[in-house]
Short mmCIF file of C-alpha atoms and ligand atoms in Angstrom, two decimals:
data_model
loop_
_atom_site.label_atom_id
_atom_site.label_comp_id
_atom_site.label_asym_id
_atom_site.label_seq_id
_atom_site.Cartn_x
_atom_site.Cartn_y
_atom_site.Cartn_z
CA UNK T 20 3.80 70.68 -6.14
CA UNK T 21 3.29 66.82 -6.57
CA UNK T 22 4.06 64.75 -3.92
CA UNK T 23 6.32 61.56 -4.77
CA UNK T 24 4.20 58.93 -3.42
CA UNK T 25 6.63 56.76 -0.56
CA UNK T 26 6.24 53.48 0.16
CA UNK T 27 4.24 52.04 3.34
CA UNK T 28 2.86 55.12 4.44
CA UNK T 29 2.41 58.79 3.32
CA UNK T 30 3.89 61.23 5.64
CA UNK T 31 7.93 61.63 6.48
CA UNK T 32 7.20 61.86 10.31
CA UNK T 33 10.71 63.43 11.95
CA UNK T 34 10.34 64.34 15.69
CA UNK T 35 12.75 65.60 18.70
CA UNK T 36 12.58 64.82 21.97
CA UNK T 37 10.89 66.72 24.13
CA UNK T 38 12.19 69.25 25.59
CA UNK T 39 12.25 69.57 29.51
CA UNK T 40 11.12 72.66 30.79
CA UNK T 41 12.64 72.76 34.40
CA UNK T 42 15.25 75.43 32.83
CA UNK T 43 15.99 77.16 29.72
CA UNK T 44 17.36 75.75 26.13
CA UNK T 45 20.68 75.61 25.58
CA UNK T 46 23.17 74.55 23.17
CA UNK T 47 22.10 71.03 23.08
CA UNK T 48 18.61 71.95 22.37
CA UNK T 49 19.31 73.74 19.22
CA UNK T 50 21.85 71.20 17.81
CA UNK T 51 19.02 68.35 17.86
CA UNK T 52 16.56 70.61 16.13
CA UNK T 53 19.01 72.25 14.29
CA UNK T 54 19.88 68.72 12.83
CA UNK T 55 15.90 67.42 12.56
CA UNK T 56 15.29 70.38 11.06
CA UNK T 57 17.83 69.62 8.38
CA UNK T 58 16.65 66.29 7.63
CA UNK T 59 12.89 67.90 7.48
CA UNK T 60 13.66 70.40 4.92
CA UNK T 61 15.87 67.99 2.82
CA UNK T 62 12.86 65.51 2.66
CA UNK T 63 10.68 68.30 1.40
CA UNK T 64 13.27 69.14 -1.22
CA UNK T 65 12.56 65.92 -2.30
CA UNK T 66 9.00 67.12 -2.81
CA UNK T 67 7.77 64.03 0.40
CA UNK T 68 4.34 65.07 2.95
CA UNK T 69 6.67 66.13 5.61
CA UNK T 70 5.56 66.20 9.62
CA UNK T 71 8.40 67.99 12.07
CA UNK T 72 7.38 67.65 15.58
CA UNK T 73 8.82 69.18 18.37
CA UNK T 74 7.70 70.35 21.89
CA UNK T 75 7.98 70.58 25.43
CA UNK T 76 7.90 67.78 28.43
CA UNK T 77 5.86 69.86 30.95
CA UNK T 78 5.36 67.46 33.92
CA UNK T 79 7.34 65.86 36.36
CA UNK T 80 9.17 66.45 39.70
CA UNK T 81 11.57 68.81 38.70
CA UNK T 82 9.25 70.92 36.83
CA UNK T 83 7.29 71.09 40.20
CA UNK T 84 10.63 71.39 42.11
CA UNK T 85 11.86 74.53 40.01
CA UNK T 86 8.36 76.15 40.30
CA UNK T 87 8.21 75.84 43.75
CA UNK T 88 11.50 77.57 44.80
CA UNK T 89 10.36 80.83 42.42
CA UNK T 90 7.00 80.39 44.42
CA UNK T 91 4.47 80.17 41.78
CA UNK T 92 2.59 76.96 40.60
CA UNK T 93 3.96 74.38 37.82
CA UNK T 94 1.14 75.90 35.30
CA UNK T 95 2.47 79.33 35.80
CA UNK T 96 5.82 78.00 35.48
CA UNK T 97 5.66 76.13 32.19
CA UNK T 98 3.79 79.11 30.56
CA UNK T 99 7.04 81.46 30.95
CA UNK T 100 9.38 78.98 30.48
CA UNK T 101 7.74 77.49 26.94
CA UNK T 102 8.00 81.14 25.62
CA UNK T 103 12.06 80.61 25.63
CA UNK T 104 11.76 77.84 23.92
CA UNK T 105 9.14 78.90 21.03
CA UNK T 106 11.55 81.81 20.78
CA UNK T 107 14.54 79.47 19.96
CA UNK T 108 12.34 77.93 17.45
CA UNK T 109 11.90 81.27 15.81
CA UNK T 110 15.57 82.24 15.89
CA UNK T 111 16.67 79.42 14.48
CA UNK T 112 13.61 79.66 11.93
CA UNK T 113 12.87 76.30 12.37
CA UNK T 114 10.42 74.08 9.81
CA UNK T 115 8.49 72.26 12.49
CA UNK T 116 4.63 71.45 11.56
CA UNK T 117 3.46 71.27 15.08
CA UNK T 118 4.64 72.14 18.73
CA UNK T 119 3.80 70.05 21.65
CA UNK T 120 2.98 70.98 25.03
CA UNK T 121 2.28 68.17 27.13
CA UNK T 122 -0.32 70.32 29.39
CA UNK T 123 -2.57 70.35 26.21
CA UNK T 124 -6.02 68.38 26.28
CA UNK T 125 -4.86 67.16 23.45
CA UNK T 126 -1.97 65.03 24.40
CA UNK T 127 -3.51 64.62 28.12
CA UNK T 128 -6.39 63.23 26.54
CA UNK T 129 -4.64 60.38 24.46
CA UNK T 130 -2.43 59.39 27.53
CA UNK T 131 -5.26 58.46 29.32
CA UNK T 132 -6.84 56.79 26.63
CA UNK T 133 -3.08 54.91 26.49
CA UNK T 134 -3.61 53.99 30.24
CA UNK T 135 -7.14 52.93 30.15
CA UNK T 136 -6.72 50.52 27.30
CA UNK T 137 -3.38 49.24 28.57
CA UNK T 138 -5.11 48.49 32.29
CA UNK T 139 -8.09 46.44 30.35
CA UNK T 140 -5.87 44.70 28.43
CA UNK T 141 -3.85 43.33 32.21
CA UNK T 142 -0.46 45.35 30.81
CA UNK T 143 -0.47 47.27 33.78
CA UNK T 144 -1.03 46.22 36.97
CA UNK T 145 -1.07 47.36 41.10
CA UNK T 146 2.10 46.49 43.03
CA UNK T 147 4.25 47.94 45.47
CA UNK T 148 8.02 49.32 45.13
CA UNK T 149 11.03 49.07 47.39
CA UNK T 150 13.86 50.71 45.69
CA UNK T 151 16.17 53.54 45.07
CA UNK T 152 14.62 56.88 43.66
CA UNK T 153 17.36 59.19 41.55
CA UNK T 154 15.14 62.99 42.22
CA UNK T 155 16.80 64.66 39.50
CA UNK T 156 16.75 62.00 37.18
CA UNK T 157 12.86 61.26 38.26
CA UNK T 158 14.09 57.44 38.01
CA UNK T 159 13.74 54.41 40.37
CA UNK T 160 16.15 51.92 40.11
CA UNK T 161 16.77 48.16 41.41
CA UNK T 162 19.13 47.35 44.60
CA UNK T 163 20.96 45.86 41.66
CA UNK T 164 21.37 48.69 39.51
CA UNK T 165 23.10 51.12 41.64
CA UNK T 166 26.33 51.67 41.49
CA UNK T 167 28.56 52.14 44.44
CA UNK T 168 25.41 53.00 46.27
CA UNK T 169 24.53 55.71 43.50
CA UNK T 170 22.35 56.60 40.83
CA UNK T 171 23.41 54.55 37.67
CA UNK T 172 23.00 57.37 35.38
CA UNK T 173 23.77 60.45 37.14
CA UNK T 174 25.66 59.37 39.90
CA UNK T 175 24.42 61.13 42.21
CA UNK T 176 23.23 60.58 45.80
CA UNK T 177 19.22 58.09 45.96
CA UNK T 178 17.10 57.97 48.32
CA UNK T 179 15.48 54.81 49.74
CA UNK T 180 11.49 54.33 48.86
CA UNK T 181 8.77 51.92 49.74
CA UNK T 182 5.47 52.67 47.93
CA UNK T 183 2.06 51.45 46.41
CA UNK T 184 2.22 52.05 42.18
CA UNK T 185 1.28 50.56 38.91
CA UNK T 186 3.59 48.90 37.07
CA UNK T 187 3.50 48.36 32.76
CA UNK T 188 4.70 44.84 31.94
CA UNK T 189 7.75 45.46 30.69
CA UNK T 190 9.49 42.84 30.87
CA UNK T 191 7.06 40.51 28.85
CA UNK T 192 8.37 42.15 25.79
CA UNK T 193 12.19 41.67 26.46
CA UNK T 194 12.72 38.61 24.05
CA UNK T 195 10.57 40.30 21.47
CA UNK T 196 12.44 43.56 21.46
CA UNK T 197 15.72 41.73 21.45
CA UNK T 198 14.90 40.12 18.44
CA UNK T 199 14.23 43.78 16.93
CA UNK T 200 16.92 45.63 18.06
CA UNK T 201 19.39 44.12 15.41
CA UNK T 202 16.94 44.90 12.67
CA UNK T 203 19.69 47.22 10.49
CA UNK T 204 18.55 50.74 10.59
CA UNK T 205 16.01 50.57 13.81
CA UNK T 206 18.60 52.05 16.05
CA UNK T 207 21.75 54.22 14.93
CA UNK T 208 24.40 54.68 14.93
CA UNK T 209 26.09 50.73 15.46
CA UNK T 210 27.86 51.69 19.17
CA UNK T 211 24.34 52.87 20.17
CA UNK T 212 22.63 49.60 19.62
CA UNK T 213 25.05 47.62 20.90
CA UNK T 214 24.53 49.66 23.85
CA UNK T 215 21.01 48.66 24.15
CA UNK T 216 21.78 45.01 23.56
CA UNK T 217 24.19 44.84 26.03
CA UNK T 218 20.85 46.49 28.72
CA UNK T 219 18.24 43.77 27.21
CA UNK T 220 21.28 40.99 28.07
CA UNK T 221 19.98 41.73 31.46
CA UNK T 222 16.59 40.84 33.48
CA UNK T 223 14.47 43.72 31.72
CA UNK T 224 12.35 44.59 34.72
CA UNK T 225 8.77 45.71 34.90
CA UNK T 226 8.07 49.93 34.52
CA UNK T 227 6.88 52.00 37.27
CA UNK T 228 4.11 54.23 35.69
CA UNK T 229 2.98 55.89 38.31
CA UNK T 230 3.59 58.40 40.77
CA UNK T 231 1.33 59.00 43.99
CA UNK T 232 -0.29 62.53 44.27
CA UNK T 233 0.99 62.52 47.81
CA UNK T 234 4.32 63.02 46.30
CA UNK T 235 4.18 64.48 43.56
CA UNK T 236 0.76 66.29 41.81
CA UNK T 237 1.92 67.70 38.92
CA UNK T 238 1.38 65.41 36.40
CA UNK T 239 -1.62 63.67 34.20
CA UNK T 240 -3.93 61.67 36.53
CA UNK T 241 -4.15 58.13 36.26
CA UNK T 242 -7.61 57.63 34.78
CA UNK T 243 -8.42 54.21 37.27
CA UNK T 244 -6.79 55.36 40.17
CA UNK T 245 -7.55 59.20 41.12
CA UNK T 246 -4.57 58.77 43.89
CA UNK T 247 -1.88 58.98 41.30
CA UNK T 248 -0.34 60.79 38.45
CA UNK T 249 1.31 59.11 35.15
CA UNK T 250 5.20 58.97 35.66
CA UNK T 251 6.77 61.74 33.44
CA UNK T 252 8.27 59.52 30.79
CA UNK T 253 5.27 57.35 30.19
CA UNK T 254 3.03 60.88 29.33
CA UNK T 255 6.32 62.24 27.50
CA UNK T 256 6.75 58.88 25.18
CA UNK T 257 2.95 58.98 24.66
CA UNK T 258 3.37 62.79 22.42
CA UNK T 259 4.65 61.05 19.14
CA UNK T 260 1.17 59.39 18.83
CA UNK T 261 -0.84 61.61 20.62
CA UNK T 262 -0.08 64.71 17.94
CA UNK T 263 -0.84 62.24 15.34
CA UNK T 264 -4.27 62.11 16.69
CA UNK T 265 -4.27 58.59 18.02
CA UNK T 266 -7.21 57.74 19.27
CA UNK T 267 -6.41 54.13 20.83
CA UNK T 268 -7.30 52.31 17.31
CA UNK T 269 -4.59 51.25 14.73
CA UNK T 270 -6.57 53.38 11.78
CA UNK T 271 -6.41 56.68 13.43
CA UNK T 272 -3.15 56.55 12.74
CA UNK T 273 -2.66 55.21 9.24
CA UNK T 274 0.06 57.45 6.82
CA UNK T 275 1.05 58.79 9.82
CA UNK T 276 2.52 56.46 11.97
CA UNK T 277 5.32 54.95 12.25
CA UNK T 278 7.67 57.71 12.61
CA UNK T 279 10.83 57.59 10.20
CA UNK T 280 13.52 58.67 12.39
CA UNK T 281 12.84 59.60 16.50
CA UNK T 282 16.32 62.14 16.69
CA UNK T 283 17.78 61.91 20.41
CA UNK T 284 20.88 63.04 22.78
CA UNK T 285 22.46 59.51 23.72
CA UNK T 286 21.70 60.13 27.25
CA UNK T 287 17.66 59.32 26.57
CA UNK T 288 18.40 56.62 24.23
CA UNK T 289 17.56 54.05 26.54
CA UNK T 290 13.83 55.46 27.48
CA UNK T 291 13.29 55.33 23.25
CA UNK T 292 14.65 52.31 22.45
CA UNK T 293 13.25 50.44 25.40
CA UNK T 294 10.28 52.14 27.20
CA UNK T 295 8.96 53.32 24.01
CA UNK T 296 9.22 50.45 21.81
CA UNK T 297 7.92 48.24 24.55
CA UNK T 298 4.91 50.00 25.19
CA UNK T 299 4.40 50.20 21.51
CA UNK T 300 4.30 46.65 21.85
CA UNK T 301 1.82 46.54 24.17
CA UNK T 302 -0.26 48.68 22.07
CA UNK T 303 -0.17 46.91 19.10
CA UNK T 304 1.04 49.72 17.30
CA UNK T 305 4.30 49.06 14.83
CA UNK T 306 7.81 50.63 16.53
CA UNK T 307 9.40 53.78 14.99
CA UNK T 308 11.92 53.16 11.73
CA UNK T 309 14.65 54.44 13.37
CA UNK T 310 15.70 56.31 16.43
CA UNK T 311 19.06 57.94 15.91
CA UNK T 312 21.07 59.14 18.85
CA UNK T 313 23.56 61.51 18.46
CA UNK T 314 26.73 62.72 20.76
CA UNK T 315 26.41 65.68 23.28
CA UNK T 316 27.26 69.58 22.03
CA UNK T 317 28.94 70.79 24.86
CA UNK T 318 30.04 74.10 23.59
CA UNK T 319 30.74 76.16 20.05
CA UNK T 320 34.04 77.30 19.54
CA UNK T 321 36.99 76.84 17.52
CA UNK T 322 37.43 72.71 17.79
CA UNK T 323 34.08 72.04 19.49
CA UNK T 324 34.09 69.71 21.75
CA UNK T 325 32.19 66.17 21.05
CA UNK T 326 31.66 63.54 23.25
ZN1 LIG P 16 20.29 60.11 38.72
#
């Protein structure tokens, strides 16, 4: 079959998120790929080069947490509980090209490569943080930030921490990114990116990227500092290049980079649009076309319920 030539690059790169392994899919899980893989198989019915990523976020505290109370280690852990996930994927004879693990060489391998260049070029740097730490969300936040002496996002109970980390600049890139996020189509739908202009109307502060091993070993090691491990979202962010076989220069990923639509749950809009596209920034690396964030599937019944 020919392939209609697109504009600006060759490839009509579609991802999800990654999905977290500390329990097994559910519904919400196979609505987002459901949809992506919608979009995926439309675009090739169009007769476009079509990439379909998915995968699975592997690291992290709860991932270490959950394999801990069944009493085996984090490795033996994310092996079983990928299989439910691949086996989704098969049900719902998905379309995807690839499937991402993050405990793969592959996408370990570009992370660090993402670290190394980012500490050379000064956008990360050594400092210490007093704050609030969410443990299920895996999520420090600001004095500022809490509300009513609770996690912003969950709501649940924090715990006070004092610690040595690394830090990515963040915060440099908060005029830059505020000047992008009102670009039509970068971030849908409307009520979404007014969301995330009303969070960059605030001080954007800097991003804790680390995690130390003392705490927490599960997790990529921070090539210049063998003390720590990379903080879950920074490694997960890191597997939309990293499968595209990024190798830290701009020309390992040409035709296949920028991705046309990142497809997330509303609740992780704020690590795309933000995290992501800053440290895209740093990288010199263009942002994604669009990241779409959809509503949460609670359950399927006669009158779903949306929200
Ligand atoms: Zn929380």
């Amino acid at each position: 079959m020919n392939k209609k030539p697109r504009s600006g690059h060759a490839t009509f790169y579609i991802t999800t998120p990654i999905y977290y392994v500390n329990d097994t899919p559910h519904i919400g899980h196979a609505y987002t790929t459901v949809a992506a893989d919608v979009l995926a198989r439309y675009h090739r019915a169009l007769g476009e080069d079509v990439f379909f990523l998915t995968g699975v976020d592997e690291h992290g505290q709860k991932v270490a947490e959950a394999a801990a109370k069944t009493g085996i280690s984090p490795k033996e852990h994310v092996d079983k509980m990928v299989v439910s996930f691949q086996d989704l994927l098969m049900k719902l004879n998905i379309s995807n090209n690839d499937f991402v693990r993050t405990t793969e060489s592959r996408h370990q391998e570009t992370v660090k490569n993402v670290l190394m260049a980012l500490w050379k070029k000064g956008e990360i740097y050594e400092g210490v943080y007093e704050g609030w730490y969410c443990i299920p969300d895996e999520r420090f936040f600001p004095e500022k930030d809490l509300i009513d002496g609770k996690c912003p996002d969950c709501h649940r109970e924090v715990s006070p921490l004092s610690e040595k980390n690394y830090f990515f600049k963040m915060g440099k890139y908060q005029n830059e990114l505020r000047k992008y996020v009102p670009i039509p189509g970068f971030i849908e739908p409307s009520s979404r990116r007014n969301e995330i202009l009303g969070f960059l109307e605030k001080p954007l502060g800097d991003l804790c990227i680390s995690r130390p091993k003392s705490r927490l070993s599960w997790g990529i090691p921070i090539p210049f500092d063998p003390d720590y491990v990379t903080y879950v979202w920074f490694d997960a962010l890191v597997n939309y290049i990293s499968m595209r076989g990024y190798d830290g220069t701009p020309s390992s990923l040409k035709g296949k980079w920028p991705a046309d639509i990142h497809l997330v749950g509303k609740d992780i809009l704020t690590t795309h649009a933000v995290y992501w596209s800053t440290m895209l920034m740093a990288l010199g690396l263009p942002l994604p076309k669009k990241i779409f964030a959809h509503g949460s599937l609670l359950f399927v019944t006669r009158g779903s319920v949306w929200r």
